[in-house]
PDB file of C-alpha atoms in Angstrom:
ATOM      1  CA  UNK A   1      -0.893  11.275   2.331  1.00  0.00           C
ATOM      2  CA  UNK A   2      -3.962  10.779   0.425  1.00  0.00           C
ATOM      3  CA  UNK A   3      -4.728  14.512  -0.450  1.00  0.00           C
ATOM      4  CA  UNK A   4      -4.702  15.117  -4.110  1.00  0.00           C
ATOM      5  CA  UNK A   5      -2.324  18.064  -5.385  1.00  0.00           C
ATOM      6  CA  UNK A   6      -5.172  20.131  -5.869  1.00  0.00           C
ATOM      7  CA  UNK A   7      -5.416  20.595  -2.377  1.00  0.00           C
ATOM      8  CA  UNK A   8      -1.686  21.208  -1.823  1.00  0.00           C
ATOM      9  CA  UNK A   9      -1.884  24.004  -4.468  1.00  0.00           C
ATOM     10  CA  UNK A  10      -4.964  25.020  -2.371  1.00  0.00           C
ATOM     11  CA  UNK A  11      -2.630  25.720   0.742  1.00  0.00           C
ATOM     12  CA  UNK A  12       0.174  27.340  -1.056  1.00  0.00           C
ATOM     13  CA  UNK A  13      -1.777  29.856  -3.264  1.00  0.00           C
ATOM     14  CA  UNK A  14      -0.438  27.871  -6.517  1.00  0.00           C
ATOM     15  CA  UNK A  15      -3.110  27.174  -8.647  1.00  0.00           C
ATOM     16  CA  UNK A  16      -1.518  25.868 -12.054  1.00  0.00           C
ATOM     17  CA  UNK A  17       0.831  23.500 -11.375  1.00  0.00           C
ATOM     18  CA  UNK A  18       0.566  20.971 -14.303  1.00  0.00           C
ATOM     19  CA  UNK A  19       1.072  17.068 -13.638  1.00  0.00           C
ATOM     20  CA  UNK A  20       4.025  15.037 -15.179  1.00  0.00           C
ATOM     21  CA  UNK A  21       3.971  12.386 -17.909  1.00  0.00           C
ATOM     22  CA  UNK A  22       3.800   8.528 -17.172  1.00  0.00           C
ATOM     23  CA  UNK A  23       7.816   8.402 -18.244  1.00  0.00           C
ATOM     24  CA  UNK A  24       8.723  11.121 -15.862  1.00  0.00           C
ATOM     25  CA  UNK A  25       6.680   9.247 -12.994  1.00  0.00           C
ATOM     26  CA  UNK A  26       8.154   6.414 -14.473  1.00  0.00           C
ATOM     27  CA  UNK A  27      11.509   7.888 -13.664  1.00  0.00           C
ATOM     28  CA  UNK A  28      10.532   7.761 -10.133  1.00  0.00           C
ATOM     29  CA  UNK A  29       9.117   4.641  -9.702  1.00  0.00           C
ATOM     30  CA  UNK A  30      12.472   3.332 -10.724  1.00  0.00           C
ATOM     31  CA  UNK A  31      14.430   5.402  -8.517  1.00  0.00           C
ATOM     32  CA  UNK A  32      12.311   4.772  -5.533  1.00  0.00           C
ATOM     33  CA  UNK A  33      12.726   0.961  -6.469  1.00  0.00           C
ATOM     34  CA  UNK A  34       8.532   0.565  -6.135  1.00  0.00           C
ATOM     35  CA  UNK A  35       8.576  -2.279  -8.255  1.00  0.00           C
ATOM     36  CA  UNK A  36      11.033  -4.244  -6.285  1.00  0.00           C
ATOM     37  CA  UNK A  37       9.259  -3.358  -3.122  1.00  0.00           C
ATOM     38  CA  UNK A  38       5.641  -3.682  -4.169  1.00  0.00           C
ATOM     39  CA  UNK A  39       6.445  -7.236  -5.729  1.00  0.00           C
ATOM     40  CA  UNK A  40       7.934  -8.724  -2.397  1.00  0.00           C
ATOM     41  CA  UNK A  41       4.815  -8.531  -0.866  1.00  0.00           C
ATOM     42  CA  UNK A  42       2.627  -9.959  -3.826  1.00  0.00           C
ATOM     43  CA  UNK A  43       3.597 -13.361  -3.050  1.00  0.00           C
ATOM     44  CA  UNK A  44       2.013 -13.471   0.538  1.00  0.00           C
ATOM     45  CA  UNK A  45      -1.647 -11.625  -0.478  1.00  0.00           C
ATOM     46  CA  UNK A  46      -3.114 -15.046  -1.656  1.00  0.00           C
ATOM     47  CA  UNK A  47      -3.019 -16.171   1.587  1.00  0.00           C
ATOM     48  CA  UNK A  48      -3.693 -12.861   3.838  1.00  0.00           C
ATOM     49  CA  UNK A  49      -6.717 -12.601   1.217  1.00  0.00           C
ATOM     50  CA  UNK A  50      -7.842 -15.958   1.837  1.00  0.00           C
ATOM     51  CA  UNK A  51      -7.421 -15.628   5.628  1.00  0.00           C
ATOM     52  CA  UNK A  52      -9.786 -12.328   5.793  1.00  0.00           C
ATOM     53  CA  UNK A  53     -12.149 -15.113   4.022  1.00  0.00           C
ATOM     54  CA  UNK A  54     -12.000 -17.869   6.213  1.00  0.00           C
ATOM     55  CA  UNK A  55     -11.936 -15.377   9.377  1.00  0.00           C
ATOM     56  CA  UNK A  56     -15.360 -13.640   7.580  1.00  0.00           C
ATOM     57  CA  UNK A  57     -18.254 -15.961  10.004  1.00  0.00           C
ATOM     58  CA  UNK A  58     -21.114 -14.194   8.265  1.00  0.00           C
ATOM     59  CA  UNK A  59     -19.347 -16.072   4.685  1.00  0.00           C
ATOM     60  CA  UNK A  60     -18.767 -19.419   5.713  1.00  0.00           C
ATOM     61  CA  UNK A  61     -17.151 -20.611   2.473  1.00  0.00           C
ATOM     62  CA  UNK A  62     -16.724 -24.236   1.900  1.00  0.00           C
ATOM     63  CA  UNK A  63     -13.231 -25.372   1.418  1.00  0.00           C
ATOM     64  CA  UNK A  64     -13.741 -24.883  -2.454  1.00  0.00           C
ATOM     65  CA  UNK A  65     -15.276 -21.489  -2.430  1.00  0.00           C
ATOM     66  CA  UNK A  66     -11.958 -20.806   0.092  1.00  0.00           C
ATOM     67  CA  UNK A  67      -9.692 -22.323  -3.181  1.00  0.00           C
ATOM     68  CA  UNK A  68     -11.726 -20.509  -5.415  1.00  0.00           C
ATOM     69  CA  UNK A  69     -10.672 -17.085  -3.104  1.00  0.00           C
ATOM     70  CA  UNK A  70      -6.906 -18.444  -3.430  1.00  0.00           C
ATOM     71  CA  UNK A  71      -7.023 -18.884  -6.816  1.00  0.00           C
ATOM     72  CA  UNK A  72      -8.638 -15.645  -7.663  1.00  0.00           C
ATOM     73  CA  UNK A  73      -5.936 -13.469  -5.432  1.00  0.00           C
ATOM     74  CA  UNK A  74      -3.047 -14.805  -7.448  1.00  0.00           C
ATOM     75  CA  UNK A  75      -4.564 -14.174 -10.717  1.00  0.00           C
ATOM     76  CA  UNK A  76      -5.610 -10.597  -9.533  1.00  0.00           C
ATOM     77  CA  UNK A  77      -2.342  -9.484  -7.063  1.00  0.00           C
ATOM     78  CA  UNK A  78       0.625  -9.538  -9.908  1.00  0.00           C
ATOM     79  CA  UNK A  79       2.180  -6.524 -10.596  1.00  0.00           C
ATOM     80  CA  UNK A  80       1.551  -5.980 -14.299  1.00  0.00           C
ATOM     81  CA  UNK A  81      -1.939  -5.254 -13.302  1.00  0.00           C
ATOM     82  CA  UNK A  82      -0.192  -2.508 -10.365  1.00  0.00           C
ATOM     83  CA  UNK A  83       1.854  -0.642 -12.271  1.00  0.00           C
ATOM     84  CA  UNK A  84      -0.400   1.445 -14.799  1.00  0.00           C
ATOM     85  CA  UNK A  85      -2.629   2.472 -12.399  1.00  0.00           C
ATOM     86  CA  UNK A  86       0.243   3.343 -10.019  1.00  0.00           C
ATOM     87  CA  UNK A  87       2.007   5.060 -12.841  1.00  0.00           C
ATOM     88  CA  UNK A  88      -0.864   6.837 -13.922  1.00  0.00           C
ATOM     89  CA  UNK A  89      -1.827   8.645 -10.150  1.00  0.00           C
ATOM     90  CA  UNK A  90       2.076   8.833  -9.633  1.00  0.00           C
ATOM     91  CA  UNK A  91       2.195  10.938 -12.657  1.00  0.00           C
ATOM     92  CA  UNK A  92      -1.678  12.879 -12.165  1.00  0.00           C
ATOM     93  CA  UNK A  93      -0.178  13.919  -8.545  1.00  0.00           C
ATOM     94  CA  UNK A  94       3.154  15.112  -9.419  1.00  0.00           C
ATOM     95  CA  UNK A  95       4.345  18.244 -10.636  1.00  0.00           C
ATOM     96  CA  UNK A  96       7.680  19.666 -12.455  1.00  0.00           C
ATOM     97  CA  UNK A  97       9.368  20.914  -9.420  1.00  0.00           C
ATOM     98  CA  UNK A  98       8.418  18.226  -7.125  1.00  0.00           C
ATOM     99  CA  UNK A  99       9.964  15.907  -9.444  1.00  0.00           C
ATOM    100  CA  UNK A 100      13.479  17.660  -9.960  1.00  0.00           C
ATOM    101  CA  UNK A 101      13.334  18.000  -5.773  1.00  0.00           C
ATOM    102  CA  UNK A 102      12.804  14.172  -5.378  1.00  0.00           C
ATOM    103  CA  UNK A 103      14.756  13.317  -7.716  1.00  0.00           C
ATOM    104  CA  UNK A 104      17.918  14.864  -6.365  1.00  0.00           C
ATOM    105  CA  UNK A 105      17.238  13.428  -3.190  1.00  0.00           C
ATOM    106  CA  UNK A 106      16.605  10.093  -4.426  1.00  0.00           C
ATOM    107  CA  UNK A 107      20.014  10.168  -6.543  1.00  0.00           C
ATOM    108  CA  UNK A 108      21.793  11.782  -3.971  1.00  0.00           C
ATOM    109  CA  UNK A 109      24.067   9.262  -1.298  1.00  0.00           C
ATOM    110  CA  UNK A 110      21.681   9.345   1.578  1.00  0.00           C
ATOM    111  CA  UNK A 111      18.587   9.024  -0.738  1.00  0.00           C
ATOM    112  CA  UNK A 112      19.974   5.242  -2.453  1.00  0.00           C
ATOM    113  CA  UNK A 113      21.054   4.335   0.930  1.00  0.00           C
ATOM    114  CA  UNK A 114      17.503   4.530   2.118  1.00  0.00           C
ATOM    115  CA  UNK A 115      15.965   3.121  -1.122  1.00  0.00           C
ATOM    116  CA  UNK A 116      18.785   0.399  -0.829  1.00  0.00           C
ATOM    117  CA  UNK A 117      17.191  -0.387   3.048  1.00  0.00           C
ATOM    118  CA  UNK A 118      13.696  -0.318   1.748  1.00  0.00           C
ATOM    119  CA  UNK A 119      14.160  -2.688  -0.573  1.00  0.00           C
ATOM    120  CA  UNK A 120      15.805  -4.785   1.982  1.00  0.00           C
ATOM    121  CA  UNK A 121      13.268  -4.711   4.240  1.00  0.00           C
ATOM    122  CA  UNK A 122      10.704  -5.581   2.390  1.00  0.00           C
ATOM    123  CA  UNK A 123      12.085  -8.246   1.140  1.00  0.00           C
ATOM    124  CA  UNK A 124      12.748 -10.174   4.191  1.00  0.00           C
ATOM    125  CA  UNK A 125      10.353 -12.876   5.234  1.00  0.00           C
ATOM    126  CA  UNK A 126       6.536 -12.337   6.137  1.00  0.00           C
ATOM    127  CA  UNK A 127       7.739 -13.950  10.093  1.00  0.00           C
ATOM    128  CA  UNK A 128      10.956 -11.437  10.429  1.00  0.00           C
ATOM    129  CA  UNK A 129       9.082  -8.478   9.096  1.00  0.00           C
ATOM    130  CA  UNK A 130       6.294  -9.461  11.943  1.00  0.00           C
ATOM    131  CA  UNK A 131       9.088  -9.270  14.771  1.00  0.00           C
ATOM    132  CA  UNK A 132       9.894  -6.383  14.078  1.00  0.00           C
ATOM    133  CA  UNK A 133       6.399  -4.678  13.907  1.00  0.00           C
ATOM    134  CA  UNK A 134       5.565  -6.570  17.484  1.00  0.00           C
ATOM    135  CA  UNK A 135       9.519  -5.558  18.827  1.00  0.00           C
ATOM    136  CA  UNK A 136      10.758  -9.055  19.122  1.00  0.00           C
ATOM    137  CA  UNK A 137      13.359  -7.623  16.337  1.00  0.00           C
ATOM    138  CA  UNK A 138      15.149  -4.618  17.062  1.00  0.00           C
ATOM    139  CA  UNK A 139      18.101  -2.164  16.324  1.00  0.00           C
ATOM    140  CA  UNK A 140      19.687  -0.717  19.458  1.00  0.00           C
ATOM    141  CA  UNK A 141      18.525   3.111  19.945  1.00  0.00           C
ATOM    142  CA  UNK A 142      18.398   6.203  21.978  1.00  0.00           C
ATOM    143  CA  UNK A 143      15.747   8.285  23.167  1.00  0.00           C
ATOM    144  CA  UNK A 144      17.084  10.925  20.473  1.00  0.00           C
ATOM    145  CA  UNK A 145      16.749   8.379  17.265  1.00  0.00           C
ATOM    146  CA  UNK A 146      13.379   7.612  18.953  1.00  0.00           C
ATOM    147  CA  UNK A 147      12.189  10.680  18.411  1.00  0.00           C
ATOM    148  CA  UNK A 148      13.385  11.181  14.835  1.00  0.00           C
ATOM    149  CA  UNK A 149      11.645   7.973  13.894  1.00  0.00           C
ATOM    150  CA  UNK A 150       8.449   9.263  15.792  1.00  0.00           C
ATOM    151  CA  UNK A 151       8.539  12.708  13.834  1.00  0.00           C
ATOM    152  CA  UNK A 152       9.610  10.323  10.361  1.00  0.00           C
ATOM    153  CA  UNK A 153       6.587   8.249  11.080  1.00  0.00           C
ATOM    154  CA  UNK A 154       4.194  11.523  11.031  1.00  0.00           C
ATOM    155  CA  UNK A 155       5.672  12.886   8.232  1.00  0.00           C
ATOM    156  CA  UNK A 156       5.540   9.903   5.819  1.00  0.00           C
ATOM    157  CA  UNK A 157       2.130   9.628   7.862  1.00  0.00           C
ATOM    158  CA  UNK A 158       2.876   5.558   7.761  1.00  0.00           C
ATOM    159  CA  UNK A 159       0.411   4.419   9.823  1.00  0.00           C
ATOM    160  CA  UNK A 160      -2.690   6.750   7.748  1.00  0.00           C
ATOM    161  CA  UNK A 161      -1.461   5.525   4.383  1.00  0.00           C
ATOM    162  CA  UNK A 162      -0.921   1.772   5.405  1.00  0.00           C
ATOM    163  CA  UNK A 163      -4.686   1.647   6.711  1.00  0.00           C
ATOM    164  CA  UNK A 164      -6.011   3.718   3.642  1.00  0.00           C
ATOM    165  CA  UNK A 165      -3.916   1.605   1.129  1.00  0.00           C
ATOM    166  CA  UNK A 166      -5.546  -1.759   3.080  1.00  0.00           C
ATOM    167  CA  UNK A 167      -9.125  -0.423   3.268  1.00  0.00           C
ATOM    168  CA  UNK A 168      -9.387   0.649  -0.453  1.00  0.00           C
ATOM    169  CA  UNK A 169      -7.765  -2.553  -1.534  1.00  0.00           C
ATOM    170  CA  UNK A 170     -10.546  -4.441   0.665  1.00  0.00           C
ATOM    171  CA  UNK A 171     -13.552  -1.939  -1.046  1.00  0.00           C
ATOM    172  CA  UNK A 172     -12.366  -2.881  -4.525  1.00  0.00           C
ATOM    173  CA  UNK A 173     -12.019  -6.951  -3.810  1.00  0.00           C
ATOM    174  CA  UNK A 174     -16.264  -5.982  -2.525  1.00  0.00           C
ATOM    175  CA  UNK A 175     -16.947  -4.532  -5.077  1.00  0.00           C
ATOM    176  CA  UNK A 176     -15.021  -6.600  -7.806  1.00  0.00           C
ATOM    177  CA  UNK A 177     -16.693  -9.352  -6.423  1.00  0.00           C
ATOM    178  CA  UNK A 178     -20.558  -7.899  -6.644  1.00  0.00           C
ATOM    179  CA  UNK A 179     -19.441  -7.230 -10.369  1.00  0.00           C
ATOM    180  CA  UNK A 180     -18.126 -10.582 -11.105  1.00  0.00           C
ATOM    181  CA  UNK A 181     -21.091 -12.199  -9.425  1.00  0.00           C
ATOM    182  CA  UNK A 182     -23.612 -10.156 -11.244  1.00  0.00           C
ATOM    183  CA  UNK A 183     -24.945  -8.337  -7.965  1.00  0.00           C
ATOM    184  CA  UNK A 184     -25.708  -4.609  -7.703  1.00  0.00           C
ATOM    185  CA  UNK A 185     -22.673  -3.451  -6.787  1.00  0.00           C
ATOM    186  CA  UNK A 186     -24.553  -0.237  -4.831  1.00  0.00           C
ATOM    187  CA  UNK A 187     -25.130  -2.199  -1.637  1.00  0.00           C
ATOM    188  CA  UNK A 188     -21.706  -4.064  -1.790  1.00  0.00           C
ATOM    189  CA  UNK A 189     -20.163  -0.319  -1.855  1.00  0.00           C
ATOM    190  CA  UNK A 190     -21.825   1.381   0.751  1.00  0.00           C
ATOM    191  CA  UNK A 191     -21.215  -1.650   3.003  1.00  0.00           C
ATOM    192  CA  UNK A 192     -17.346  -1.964   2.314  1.00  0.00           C
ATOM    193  CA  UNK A 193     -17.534   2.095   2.913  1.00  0.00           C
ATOM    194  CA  UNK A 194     -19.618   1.814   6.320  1.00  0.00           C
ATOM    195  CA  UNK A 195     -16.981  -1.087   7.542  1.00  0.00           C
ATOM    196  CA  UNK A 196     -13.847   1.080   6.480  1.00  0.00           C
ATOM    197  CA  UNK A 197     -14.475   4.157   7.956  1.00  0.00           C
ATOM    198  CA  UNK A 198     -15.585   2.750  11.313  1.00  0.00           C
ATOM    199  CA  UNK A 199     -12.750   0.684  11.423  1.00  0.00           C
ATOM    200  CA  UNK A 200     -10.092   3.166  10.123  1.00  0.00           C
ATOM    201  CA  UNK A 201      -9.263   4.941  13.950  1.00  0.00           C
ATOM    202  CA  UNK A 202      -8.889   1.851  15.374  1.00  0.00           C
ATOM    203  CA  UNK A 203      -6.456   0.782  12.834  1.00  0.00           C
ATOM    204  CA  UNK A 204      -4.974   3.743  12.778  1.00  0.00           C
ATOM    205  CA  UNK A 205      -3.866   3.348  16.413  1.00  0.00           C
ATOM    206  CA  UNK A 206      -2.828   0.313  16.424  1.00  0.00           C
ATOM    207  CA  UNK A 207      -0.351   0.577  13.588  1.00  0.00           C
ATOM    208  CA  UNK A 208       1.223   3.317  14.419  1.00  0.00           C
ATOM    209  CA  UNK A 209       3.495   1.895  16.927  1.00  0.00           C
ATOM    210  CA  UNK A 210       3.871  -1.052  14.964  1.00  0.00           C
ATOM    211  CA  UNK A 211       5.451   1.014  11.578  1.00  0.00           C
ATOM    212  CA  UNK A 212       7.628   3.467  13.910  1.00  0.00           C
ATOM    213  CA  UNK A 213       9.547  -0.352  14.899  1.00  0.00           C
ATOM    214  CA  UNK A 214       9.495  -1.285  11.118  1.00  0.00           C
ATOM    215  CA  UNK A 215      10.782   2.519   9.733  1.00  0.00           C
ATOM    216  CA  UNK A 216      13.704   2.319  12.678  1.00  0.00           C
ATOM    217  CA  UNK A 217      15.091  -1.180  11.333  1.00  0.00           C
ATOM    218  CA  UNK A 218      14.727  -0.383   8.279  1.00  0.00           C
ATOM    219  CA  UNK A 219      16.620   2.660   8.957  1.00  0.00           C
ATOM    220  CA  UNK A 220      18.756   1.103  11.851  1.00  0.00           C
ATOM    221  CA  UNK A 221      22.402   2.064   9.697  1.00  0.00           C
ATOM    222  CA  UNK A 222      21.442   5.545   9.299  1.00  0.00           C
ATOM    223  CA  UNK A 223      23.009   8.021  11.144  1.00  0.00           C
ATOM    224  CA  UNK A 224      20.913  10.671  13.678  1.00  0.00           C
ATOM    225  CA  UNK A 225      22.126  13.175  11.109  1.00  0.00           C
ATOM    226  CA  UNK A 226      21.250  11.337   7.922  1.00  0.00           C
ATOM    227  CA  UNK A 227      17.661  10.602   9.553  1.00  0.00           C
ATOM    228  CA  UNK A 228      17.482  14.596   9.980  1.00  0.00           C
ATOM    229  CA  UNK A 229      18.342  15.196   6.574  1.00  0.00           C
ATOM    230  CA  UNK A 230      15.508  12.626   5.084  1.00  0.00           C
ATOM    231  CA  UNK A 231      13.322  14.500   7.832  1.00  0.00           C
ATOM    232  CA  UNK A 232      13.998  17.934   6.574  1.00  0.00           C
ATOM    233  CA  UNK A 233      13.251  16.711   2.856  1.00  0.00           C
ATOM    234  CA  UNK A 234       9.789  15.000   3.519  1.00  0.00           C
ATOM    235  CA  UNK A 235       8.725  18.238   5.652  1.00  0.00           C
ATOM    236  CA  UNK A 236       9.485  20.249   3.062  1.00  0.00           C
ATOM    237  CA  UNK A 237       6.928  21.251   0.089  1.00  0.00           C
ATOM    238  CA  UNK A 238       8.160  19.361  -2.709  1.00  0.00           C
ATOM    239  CA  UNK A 239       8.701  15.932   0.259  1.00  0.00           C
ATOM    240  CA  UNK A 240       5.623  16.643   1.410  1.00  0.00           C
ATOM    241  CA  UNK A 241       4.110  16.188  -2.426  1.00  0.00           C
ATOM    242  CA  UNK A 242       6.149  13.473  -2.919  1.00  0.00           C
ATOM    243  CA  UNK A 243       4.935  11.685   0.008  1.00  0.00           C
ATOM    244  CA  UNK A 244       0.904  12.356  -1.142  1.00  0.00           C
ATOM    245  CA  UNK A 245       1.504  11.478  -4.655  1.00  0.00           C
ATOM    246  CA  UNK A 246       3.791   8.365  -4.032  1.00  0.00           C
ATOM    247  CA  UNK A 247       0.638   7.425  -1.332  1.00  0.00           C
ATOM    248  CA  UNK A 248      -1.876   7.952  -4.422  1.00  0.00           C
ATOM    249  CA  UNK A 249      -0.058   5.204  -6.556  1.00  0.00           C
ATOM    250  CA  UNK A 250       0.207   2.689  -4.230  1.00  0.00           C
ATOM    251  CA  UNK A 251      -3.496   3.302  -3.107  1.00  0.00           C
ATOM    252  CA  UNK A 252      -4.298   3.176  -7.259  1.00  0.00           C
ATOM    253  CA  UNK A 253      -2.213  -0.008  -8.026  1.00  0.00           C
ATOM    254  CA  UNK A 254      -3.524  -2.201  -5.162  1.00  0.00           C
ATOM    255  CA  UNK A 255      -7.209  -1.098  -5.497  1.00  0.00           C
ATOM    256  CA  UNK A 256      -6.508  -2.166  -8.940  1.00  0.00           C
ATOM    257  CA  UNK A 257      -5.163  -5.466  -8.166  1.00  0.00           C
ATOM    258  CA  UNK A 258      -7.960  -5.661  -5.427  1.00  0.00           C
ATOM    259  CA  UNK A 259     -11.037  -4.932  -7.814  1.00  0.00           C
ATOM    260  CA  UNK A 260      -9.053  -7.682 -10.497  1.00  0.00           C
ATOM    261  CA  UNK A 261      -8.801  -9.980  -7.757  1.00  0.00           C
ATOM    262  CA  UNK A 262     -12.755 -10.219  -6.441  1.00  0.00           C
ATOM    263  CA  UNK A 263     -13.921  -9.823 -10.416  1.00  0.00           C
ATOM    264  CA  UNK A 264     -11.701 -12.959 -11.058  1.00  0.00           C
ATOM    265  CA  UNK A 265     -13.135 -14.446  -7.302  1.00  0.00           C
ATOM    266  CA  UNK A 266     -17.321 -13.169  -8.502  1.00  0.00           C
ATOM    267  CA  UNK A 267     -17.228 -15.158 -11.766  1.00  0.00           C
ATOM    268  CA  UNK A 268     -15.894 -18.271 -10.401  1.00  0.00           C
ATOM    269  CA  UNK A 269     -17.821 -18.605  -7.490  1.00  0.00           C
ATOM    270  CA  UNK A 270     -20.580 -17.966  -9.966  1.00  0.00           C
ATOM    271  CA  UNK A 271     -19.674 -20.613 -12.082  1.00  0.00           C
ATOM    272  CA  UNK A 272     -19.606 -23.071  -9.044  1.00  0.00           C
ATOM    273  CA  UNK A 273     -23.105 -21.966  -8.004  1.00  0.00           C
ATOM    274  CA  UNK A 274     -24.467 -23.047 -11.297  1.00  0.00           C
ATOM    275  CA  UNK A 275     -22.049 -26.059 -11.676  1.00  0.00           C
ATOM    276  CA  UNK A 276     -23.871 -27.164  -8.386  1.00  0.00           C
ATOM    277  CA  UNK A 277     -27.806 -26.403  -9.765  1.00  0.00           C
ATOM    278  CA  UNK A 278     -26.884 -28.332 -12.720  1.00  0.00           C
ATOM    279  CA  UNK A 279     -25.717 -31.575 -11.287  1.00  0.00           C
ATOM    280  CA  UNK A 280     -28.322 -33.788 -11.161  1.00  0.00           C
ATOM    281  CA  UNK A 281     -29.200 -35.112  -7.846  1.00  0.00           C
ATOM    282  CA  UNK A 282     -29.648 -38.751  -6.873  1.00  0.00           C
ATOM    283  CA  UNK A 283     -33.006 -40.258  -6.075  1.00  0.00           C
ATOM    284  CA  UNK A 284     -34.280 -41.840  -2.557  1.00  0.00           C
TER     285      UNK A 284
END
């Protein structure tokens, strides 16, 4: 899911495939309902940022650099600072005839239906949506429907776009932060890039399970056949763009919010570094 169309164009012997505008990608992002979905989880990453803080031991920030990191996510994870960049690699990885594909699927019955249960999943609460990624929560199945939602899983490659999605946004809050702090930002990259890709197979794994329990709630009043349908769609070439180029925006707007978020977090923890050389201490 995070190939760019060039390489898709590679594989079909297409080599001049132009990319959209932002209001045709636009068009999408509505009809997908990204906005709705991508906001429900904004209000939770001030406190899942400052929690990969506090769990840092190398850090150990004081309980005001830890407000400071608080502070920081919420001005940095909003979604006026996602959309552009998601708009703008939404619309760089699309093409003409992927669009008029997806967009009859996404306007047809089956393809609001599922938009209608994304949005409702994500908006449940962050304890719910954990119960069902650990299967405390679950929809009664079949061995059949398992093995749709195994093959759906693959195709929207859920568990490879989650972990790509979560280690850029981590790279960018690095390297936002060298740059708001006034450090080289060389060292800060090549360490956030040495810690994601060791990291990514292990992550990998363990999500995969996790987001086949989360894609068959979601999905839990679809039928077998509706679930082939969506199947046959995402396997096909235009689905299979779809799912890269809808992958690409989500990895652009929260490595955007990520990179606004450790900028914001560099300066202040800057300013509270000097704030602390310049108060005078007291005598013996």
């Amino acid at each position: 899911m995070y190939r760019f169309a060039i390489l898709m164009l590679l594989s079909t012997g297409v080599y001049a495939a132009q990319p959209v505008d932002i209001e045709t990608a636009a068009k999408i992002y509505q009809e997908a309902a990204t906005r709705e979905q991508v906001r429900a989880s904004l209000e939770s990453m001030p406190a899942h940022i400052r929690q990969l803080f506090s769990a840092d031991g190398a850090a150990q920030l004081s309980d005001r650099q830890l407000e400071l990191v608080t502070a920081a996510a919420k001005r940095g994870f909003r979604i006026d600072v996602f959309e552009a960049p998601a708009l703008g690699a939404l619309a760089a990885n699309l093409d003409a005839a992927t669009v008029k594909k997806t967009e009859a699927f996404l306007l047809s019955d089956l393809g609001r239906r599922m938009v209608t249960a994304d949005i409702a999943t994500a908006a449940l609460e962050e304890p719910k949506i954990d119960k069902i990624m650990n299967g405390e929560l679950a929809a009664p199945s079949t061995p059949q429907r398992d093995a749709l939602f195994d093959k759906l899983e693959h195709a929207l490659r859920s568990a490879e776009s989650t972990v790509q999605i979560f280690l850029s946004m981590g790279q960018a809050v690095a390297i936002g932060t060298a740059v708001g702090s006034g450090r080289d930002t060389t060292a800060a990259t090549e360490n956030a890039r040495k810690s994601g890709e060791a990291s990514r197979p292990g992550l990998e794994q363990s999500m995969r399970e996790p987001l086949r329990r989360y894609l068959a709630y979601s999905y839990r009043d679809l039928s077998d056949a509706d679930l082939k349908h969506l199947l046959a769609f995402l396997e096909s070439s235009p689905g299979k763009r779809y799912v890269s180029a809808y992958t690409a925006s989500l990895r652009a707007g929260f490595e955007a919010m990520g990179r606004r978020c450790g900028e914001q977090l560099g300066e202040s923890l800057r300013e509270l570094a000097q704030a602390q050389l310049d108060v005078p201490t007291a005598g013996p």
